[in-house]
XYZ file of C-alpha atoms in Angstrom:
613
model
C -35.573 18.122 21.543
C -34.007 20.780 19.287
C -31.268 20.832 21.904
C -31.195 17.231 22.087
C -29.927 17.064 18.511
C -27.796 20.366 18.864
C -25.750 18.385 21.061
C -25.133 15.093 19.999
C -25.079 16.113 16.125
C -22.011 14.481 15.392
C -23.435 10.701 15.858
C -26.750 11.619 14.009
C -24.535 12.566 11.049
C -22.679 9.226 10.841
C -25.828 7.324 11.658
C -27.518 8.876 8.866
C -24.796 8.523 6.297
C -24.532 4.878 7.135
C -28.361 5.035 6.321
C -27.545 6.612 2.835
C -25.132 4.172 2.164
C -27.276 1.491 2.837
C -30.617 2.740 0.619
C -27.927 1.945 -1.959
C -27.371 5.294 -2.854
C -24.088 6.069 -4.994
C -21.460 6.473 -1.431
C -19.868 9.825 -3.483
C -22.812 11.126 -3.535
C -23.982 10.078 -0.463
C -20.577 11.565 1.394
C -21.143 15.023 -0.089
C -24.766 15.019 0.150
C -24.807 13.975 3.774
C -22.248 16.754 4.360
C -24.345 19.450 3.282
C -27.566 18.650 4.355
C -26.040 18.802 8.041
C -23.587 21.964 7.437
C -26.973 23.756 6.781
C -28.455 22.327 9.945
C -25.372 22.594 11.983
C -25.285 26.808 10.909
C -28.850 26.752 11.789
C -28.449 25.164 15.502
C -24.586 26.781 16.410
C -26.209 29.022 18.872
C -27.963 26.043 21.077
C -24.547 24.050 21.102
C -20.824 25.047 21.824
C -19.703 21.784 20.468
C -21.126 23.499 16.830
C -18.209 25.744 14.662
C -20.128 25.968 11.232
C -20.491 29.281 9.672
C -21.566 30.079 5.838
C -18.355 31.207 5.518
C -16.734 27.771 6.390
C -18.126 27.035 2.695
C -15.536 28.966 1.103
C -12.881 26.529 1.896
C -14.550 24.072 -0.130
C -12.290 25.274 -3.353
C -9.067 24.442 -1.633
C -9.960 21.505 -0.339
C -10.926 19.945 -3.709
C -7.510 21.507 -5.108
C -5.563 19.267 -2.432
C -7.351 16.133 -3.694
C -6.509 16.585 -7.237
C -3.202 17.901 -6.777
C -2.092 14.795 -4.455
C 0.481 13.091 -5.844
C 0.840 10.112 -4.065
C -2.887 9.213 -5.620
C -1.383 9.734 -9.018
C 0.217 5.987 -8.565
C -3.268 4.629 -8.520
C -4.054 5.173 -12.585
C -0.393 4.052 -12.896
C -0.934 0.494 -11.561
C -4.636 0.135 -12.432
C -3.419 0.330 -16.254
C 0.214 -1.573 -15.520
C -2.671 -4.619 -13.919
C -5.305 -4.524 -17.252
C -2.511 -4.242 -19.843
C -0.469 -7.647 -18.067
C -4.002 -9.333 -17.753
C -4.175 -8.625 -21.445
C -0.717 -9.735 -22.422
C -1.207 -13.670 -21.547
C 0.701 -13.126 -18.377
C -1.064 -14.672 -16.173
C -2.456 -17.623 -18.890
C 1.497 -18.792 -19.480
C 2.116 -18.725 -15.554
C -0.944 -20.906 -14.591
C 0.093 -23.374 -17.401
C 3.536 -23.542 -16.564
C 3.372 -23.140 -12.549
C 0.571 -26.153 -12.891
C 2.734 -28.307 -14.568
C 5.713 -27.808 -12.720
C 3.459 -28.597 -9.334
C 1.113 -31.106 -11.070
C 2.506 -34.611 -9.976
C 1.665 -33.868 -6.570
C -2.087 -33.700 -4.902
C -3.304 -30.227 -4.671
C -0.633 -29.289 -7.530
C -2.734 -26.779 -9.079
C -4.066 -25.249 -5.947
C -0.557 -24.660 -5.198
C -0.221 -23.320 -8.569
C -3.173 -21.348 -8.514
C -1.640 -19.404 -5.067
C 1.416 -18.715 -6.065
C 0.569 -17.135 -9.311
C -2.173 -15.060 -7.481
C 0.826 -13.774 -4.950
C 2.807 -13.047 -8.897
C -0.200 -11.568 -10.071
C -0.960 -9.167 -7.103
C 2.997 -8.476 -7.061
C 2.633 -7.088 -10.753
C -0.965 -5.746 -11.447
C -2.338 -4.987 -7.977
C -5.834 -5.273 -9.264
C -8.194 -8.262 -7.652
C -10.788 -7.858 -10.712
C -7.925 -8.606 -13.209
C -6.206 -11.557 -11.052
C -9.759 -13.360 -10.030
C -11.272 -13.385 -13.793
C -7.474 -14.287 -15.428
C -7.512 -17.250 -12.893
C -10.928 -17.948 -13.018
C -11.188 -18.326 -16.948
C -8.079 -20.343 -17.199
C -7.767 -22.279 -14.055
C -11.370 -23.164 -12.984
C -11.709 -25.326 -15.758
C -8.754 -27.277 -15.489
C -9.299 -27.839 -11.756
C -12.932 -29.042 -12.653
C -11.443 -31.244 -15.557
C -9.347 -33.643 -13.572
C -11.746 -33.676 -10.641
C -11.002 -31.281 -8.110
C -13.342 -30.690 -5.479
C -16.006 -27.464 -6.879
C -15.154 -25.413 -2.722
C -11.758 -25.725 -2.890
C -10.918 -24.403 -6.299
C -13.718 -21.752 -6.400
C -12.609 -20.213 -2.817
C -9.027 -21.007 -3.571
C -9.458 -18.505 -6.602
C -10.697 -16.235 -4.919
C -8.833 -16.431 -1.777
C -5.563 -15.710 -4.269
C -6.928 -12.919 -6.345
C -7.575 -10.687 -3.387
C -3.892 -11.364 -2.216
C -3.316 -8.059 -4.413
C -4.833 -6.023 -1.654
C -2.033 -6.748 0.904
C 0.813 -7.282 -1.508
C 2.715 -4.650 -2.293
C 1.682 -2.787 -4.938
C -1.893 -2.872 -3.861
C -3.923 0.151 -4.615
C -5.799 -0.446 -0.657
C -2.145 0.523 0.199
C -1.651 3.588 -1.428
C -4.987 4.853 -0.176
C -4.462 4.161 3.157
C -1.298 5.567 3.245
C -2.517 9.270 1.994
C -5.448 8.473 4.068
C -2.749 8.037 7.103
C -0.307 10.652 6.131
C 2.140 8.105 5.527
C 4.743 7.439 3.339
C 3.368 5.062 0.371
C 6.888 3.460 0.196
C 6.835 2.673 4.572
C 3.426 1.188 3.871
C 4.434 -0.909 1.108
C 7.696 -2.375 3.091
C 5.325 -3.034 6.042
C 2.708 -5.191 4.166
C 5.434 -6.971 2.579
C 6.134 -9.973 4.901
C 2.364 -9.952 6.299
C 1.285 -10.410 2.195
C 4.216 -13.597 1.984
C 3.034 -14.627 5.514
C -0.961 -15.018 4.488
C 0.328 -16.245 0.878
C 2.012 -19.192 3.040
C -1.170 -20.208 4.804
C -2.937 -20.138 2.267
C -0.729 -23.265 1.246
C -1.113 -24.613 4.695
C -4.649 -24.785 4.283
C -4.336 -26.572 0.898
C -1.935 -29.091 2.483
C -4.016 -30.063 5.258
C -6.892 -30.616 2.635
C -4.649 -32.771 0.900
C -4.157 -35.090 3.299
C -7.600 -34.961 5.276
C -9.822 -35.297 2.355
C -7.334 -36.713 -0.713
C -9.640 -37.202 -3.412
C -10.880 -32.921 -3.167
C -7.701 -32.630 -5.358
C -5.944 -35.382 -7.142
C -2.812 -34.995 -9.031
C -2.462 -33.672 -12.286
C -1.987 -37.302 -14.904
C 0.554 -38.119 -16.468
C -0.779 -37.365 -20.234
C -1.668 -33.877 -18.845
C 1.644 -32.724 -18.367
C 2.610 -31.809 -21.742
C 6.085 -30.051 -20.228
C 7.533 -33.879 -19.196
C 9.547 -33.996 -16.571
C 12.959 -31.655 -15.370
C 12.363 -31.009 -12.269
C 16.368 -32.045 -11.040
C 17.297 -29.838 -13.955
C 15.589 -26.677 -12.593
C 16.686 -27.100 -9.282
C 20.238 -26.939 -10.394
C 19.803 -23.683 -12.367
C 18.542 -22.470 -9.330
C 21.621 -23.608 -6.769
C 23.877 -22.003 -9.979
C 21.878 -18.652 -10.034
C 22.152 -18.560 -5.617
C 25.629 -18.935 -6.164
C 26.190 -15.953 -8.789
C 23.656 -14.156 -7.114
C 25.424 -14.524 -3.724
C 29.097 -14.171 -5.517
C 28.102 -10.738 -6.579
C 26.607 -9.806 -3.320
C 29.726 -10.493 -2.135
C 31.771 -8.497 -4.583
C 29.235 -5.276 -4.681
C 28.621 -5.303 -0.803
C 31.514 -2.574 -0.174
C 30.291 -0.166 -2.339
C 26.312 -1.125 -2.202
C 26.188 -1.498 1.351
C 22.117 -3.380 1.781
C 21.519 -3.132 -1.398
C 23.869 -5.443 -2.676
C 21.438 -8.291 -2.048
C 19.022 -6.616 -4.125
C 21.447 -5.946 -6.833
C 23.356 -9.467 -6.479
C 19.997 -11.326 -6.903
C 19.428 -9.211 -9.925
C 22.306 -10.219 -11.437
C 22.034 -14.180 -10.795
C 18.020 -14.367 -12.264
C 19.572 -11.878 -15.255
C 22.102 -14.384 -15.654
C 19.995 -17.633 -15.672
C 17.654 -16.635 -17.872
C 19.903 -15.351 -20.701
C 21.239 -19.165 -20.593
C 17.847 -20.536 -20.833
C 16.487 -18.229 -23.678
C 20.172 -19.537 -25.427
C 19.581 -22.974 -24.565
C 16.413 -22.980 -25.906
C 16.735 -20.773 -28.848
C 19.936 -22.751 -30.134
C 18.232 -25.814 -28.870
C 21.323 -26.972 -27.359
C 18.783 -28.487 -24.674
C 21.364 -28.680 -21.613
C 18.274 -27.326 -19.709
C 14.837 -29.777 -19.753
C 11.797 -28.329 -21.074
C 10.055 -27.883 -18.033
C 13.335 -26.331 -16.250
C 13.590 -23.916 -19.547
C 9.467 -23.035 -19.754
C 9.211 -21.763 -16.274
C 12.641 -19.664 -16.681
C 11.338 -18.089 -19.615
C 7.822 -17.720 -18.075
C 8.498 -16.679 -14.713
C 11.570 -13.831 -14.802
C 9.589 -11.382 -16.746
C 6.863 -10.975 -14.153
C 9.936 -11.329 -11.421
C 11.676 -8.462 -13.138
C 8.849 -6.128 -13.660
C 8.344 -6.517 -9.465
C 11.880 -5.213 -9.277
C 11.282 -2.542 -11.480
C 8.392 -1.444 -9.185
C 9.036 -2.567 -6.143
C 13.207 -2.914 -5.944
C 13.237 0.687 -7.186
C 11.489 1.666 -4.540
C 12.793 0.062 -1.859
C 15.672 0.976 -2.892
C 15.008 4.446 -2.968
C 15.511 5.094 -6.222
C 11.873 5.672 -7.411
C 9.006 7.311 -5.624
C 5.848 5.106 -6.045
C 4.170 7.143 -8.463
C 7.772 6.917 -10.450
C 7.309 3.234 -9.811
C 4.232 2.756 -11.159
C 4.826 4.884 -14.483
C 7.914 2.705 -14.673
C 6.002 -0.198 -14.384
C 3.226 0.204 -16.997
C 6.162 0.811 -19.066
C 7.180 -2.692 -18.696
C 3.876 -4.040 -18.997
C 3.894 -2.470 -22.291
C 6.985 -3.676 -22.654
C 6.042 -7.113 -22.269
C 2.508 -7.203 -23.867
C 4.773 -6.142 -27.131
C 7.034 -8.871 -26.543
C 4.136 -11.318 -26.597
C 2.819 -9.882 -29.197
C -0.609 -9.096 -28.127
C -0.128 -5.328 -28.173
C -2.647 -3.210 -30.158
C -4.875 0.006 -30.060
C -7.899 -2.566 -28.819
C -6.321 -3.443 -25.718
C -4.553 -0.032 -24.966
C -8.311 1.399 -25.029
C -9.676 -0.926 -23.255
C -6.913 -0.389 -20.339
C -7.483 3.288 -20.687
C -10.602 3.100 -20.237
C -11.154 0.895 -17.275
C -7.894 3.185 -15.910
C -10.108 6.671 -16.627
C -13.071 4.944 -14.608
C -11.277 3.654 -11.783
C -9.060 7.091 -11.045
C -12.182 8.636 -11.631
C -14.153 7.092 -9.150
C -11.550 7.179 -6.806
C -11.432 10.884 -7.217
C -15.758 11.560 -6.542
C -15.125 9.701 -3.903
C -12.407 12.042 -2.125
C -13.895 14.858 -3.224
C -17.443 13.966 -1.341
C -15.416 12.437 1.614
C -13.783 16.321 1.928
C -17.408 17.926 1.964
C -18.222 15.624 4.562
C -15.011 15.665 6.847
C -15.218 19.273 6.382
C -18.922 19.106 7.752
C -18.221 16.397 10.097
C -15.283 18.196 12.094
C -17.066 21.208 12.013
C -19.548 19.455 14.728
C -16.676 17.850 16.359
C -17.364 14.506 15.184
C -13.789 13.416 15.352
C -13.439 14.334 19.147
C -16.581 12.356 19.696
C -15.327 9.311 17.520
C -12.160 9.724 19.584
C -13.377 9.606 22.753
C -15.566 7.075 22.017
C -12.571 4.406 20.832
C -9.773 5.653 23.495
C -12.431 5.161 25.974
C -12.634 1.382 25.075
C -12.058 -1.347 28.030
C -8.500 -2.677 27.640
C -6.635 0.357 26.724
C -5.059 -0.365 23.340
C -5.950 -3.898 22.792
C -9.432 -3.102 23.701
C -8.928 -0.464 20.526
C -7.795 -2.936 18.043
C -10.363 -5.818 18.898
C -13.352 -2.739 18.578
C -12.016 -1.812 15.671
C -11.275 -5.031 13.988
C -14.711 -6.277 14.659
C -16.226 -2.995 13.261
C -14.362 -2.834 10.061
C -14.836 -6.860 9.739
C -18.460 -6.040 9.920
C -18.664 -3.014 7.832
C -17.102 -4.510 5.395
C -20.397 -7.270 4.337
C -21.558 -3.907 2.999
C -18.938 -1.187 1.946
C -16.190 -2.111 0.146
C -12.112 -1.388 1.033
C -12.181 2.196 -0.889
C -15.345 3.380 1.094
C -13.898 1.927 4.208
C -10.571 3.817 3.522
C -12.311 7.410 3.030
C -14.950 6.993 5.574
C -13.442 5.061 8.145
C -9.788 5.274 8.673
C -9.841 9.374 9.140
C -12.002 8.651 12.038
C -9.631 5.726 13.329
C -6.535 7.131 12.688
C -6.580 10.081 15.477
C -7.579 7.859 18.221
C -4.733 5.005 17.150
C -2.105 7.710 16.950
C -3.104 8.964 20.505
C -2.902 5.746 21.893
C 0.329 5.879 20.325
C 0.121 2.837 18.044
C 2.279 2.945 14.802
C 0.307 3.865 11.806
C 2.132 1.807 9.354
C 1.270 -0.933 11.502
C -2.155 -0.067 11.866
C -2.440 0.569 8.634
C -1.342 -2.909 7.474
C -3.694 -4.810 10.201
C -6.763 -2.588 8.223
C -5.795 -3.444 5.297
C -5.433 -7.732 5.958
C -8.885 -6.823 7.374
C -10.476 -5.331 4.393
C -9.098 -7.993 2.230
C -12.025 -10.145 3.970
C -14.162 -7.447 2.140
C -13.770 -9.366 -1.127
C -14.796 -12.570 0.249
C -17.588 -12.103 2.715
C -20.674 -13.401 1.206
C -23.181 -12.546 0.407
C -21.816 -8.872 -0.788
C -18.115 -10.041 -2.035
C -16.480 -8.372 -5.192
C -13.761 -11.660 -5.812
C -17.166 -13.625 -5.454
C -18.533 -12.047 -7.782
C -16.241 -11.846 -10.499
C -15.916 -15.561 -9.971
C -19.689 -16.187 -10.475
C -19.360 -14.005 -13.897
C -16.812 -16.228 -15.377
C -17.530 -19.579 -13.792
C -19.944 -22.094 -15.754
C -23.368 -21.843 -14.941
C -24.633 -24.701 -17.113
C -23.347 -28.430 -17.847
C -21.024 -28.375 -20.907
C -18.664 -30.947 -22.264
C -15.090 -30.719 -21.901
C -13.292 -30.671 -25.283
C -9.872 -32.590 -24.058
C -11.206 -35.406 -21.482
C -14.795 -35.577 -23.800
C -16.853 -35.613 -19.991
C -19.672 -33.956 -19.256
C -18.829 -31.176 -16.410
C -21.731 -30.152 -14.346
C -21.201 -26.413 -13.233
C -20.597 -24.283 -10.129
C -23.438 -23.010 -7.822
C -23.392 -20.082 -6.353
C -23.759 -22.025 -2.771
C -20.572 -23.617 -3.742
C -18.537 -20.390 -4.092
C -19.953 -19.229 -1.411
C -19.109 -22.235 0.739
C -15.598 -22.242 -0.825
C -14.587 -18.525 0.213
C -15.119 -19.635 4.266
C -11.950 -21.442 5.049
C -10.167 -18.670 3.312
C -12.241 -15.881 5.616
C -11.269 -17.597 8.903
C -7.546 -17.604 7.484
C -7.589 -13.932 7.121
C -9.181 -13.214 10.470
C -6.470 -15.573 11.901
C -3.913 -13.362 9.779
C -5.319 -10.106 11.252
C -4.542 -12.007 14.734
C -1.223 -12.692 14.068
C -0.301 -9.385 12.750
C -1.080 -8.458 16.676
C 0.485 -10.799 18.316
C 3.628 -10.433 16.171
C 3.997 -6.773 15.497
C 6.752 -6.894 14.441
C 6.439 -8.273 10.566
C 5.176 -4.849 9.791
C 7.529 -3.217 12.040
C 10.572 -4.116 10.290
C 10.298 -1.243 8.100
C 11.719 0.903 10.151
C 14.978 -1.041 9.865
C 17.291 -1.794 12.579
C 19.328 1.524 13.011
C 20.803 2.434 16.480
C 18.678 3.196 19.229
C 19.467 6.931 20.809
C 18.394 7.565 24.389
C 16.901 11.403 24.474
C 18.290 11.801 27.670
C 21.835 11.963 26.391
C 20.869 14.365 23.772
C 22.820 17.693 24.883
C 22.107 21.184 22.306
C 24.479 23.693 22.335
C 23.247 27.125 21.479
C 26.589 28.639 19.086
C 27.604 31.504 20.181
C 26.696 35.152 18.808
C 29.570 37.901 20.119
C 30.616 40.777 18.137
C 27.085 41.881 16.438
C 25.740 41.316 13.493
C 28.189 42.740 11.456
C 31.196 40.146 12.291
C 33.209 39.336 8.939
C 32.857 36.075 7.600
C 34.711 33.361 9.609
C 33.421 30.556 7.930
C 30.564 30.058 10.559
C 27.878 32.028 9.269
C 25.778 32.463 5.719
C 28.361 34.092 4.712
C 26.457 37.622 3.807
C 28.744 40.578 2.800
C 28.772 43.368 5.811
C 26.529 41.500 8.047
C 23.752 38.548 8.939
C 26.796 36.041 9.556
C 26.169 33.682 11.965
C 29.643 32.808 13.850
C 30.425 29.300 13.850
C 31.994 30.561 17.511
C 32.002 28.777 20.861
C 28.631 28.251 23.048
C 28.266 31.018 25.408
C 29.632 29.241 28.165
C 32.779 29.178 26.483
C 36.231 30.782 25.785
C 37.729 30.357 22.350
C 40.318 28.024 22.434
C 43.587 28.745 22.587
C 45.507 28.650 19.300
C 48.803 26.824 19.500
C 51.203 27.523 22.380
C 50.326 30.244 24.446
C 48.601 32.464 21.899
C 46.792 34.930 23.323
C 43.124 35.580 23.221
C 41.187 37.513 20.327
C 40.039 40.875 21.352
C 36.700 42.140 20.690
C 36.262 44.007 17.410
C 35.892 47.205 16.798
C 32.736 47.246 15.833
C 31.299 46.445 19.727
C 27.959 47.511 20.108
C 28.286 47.281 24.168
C 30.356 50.465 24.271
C 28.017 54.006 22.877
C 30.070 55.590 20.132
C 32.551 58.765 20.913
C 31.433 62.056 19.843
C 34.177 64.487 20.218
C 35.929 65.483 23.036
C 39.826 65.272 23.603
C 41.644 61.883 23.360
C 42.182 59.806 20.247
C 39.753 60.361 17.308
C 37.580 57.678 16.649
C 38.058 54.916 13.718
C 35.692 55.462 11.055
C 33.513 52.198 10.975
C 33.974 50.092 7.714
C 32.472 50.885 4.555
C 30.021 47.952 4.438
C 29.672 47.613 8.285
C 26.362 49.141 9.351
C 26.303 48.485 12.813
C 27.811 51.938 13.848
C 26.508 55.092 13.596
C 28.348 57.890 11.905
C 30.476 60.065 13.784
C 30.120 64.231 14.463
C 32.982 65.883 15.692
């Protein structure tokens, strides 16, 4: 029996941690716990199994592996957009978007479904946080939706659905843990879940669409007395057409010196330009603008422009994404000022939620290196990876086992103990199978999004059932009695929006190539017609400097020469060759005897011995 366990230590580790987990047991804890209970076993039973490299000593590189989790940079970006998120769910943000984006898609059914998505896509865009984007939404929106009638499943899972879009759209916090989880570049991942992020943002819409028209009283238009904005919608469309054109005018103009980026910088410069004409039509009420045209200028570039000044500057490669992210709770102080609804009460508040989010992010790592440390030591991660590269199918078989498994695992763990526990045992057998890990790492992610909104266990469902009415009150503008949500009808409501993300993870299969893009479209090279040329290296180390070398005095240059296949070229018309230098170590130095008397060797030129006549 004692041999039993010896050898197959590895999968009574996991099994038991997964046991830990479940108990309900703090999963830090649990991680570094778990880890030491079995390094103490596994020391104890090394000599029955070969599979078995523990040692006490193994402990001592605890210390440095704790050092390389808080000395990561790349997880620095995560207290950077945690705060950026709380201080714009603080500022109004997302209160003047849902007002405005509702009005402007009002006269049409599903209006403020539609409005509800596409300021959840904004949201996740600037803060990145789902608790921030499902309680902002769910405090101002709910109650609207309920006001004019909409159906109590379709807004509650379409407010969900939305406020977990800031897991796969860039810059999601899932993202920058997977990517150091990976050994990935944060920026690569962020560029890959770009498109995927627009691409589930659009079906979302679908969805809502299709509603409309199969079941048309679920969600009526907005009235007319509701929308408090009028109309304008002609108006806004033509500030749009004249912003394209600027926009692609100075694409145009700035493409020979920008290169790619000029479509970055020329769309900068058309929304820069639109909106200083709105906040002058408005401000000198000159009113060639209509209301509605001039509120959702005003309201929607600021969020626009902070994205840029995360996201364009990194894409761009002018910031990292930890520069990003400083940059961009910068702006969101910025803007909270601007609003002004910047004090000391909300800074605290953001750095404290910041202080226990980075925190428990960090607990987490730390126990997750006890038990990888632990875990490897009993060759878990060959067992794991023969386990998954030995699936049916080859590499589809690998991405249907392990899209089922994390789908699964996540009812109980959520994305952050997925991403520590998880992916480091994924990731080795992907790469062998040589799938991208960018890729992969985007299809995970889509797939803990569903994490949020599996009942019974999910986070966006329960941030909705903490701000969602749980008793009949009356309505203080239509003067009705509004009976309240149950949870059954949250719960019902987040379904559709599961089976859309599953569908999403299936698409992101099919068409690898959304993520794929990031790589960008440079020229392919064969390695077949790669040909290396070893340089040449005649006349010793102590060759003067021709240019070719480092360029040390009296030696240890490197002659930019000829391969060694080669003659030097000729120079000009029948030049003739040079001849070796003096200082040829192929020939043993004279000592004595008659015939000419050697040179004496150069001052700084070591390479020759001295001379005794």
């Amino acid at each position: 029996m004692i041999e039993f366990i010896a050898e197959n230590l590895a999968p009574i580790m996991f099994a038991s941690l997964i046991v830990f987990l479940l108990l309900g047991y703090p999963v830090a804890f649990s991680l570094a716990a778990n880890g030491l209970l079995f390094f103490i076993i596994g020391v104890e039973l090394a000599p029955l199994s070969d599979s078995i490299n523990l040692s006490w000593p193994l402990l001592n590189a605890l210390p440095d592996r704790f050092w390389g989790v808080m000395s990561n940079d790349t997880l620095l970006a995560i207290p950077f957009f945690t705060f950026m998120g709380i201080v714009l769910e603080k500022s109004g943000m997302a209160e003047d978007l849902l007002d405005t984006i509702g009005q402007l898609f009002g006269p049409i059914r599903g209006g403020l479904a539609y409005a509800v998505i596409f300021v959840g896509a904004l949201l996740a865009a600037t803060t990145g946080v789902v608790a921030a984007s499902v309680i902002a939404m769910g405090l101002i929106s709910l109650p609207i939706m309920l006001r004019y009638g909409y159906d109590r499943k379709v807004a509650s899972g379409v407010i969900a659905a939305s406020g977990t879009l800031a897991q796969i759209i860039p810059p999601s916090l899932v993202l920058i843990v997977l990517a150091d989880q990976l050994g990935r570049s944060v920026g690569d991942m962020y560029a890959g879940a770009l498109i995927p992020g627009l691409v589930l943002t659009g079906l979302y819409m679908c969805y809502i669409l299709l509603m409309s028209f199969l079941r048309r009283d679920s969600m009526p238009a907005l009235p007319l007395e509701a929308r408090t904005l009028g109309s304008g919608v002609t108006s806004l469309a033509i500030a749009l057409a004249v912003a394209a054109g600027i926009a692609y005018a100075a694409h145009v103009y700035l493409y020979p010196t920008q290169g790619e980026n000029a479509d970055i910088l020329g769309g900068t410069v058309g929304v820069a330009f639109i909106y200083i004409v709105a906040l002058i039509d408005k401000g000198f009420k000159i009113n060639a603008m209509s209301r509605l045209a001039q509120q959702v200028i005003i309201v929607l570039i600021p969020p626009l422009a902070l994205i840029f000044l995360v996201l364009g500057t990194i894409f761009l490669g002018i910031a990292t994404p930890t520069e990003g992210g400083a940059m961009g709770a910068v702006g969101a102080l910025i803007m909270a000022a601007a609003k002004g609804r910047l004090n000391m009460e909300v800074v605290r508040g953001a750095l404290t939620a910041t202080t226990r989010l980075s925190a428990f992010v960090l607990f987490i790592l730390i126990g997750a290196r006890v038990f990888s440390l632990t875990f490897y030591g009993v060759n878990g991660h060959i067992w794991v990876e023969h386990l998954l590269t030995a699936m049916p199918g080859g590499e589809t078989g690998f991405l249907i086992a392990v899209n089922v498994l994390v789908f699964f695992l996540a009812f109980f763990l959520d994305f952050f103990e997925l991403a520590f526990i998880i992916v480091p045992l994924l990731a080795p057998a992907a790469d062998k199978l040589g799938i991208d890990l960018i890729w992969f790492g985007v299809l995970l992610g889509i797939n803990m999004q569903t994490s949020f909104m599996h009942p019974p266990f999910g986070f966006a469902l329960f941030y909705l059932r903490s701000v969602a009415a749980k008793v009949p009150y009356l309505d203080k503008i239509t003067g009705k009695n509004i009976q309240p949500v149950t949870t059954a009808q949250i719960y019902w409501g987040a379904v559709p929006f599961v089976c859309i993300q599953v569908l999403m993870v299936g698409l992101t299969i099919m068409f690898p190539q959304m993520v794929m893009h990031y790589k960008g479209t440079g020229t392919a090279v064969d390695p077949n017609t790669i040909k290396i040329e070893v340089p040449g290296f005649g006349g010793g180390l102590g060759l003067p400097d021709n240019g070719g070398g480092l360029g040390l005095p009296g030696g240890l240059q490197l002659p930019g020469g000829s391969p060694l296949d080669q003659k030097p070229a000729d120079q000009g018309g029948g030049a003739q060759p040079q001849t070796a230098p003096s200082n040829d170590l192929s020939q043993p130095p004279s000592f004595g005897g008659s015939g000419a008397q050697p040179q004496p060797a150069p001052s700084n030129d070591l390479s020759q011995p001295p001379s005794f006549k």
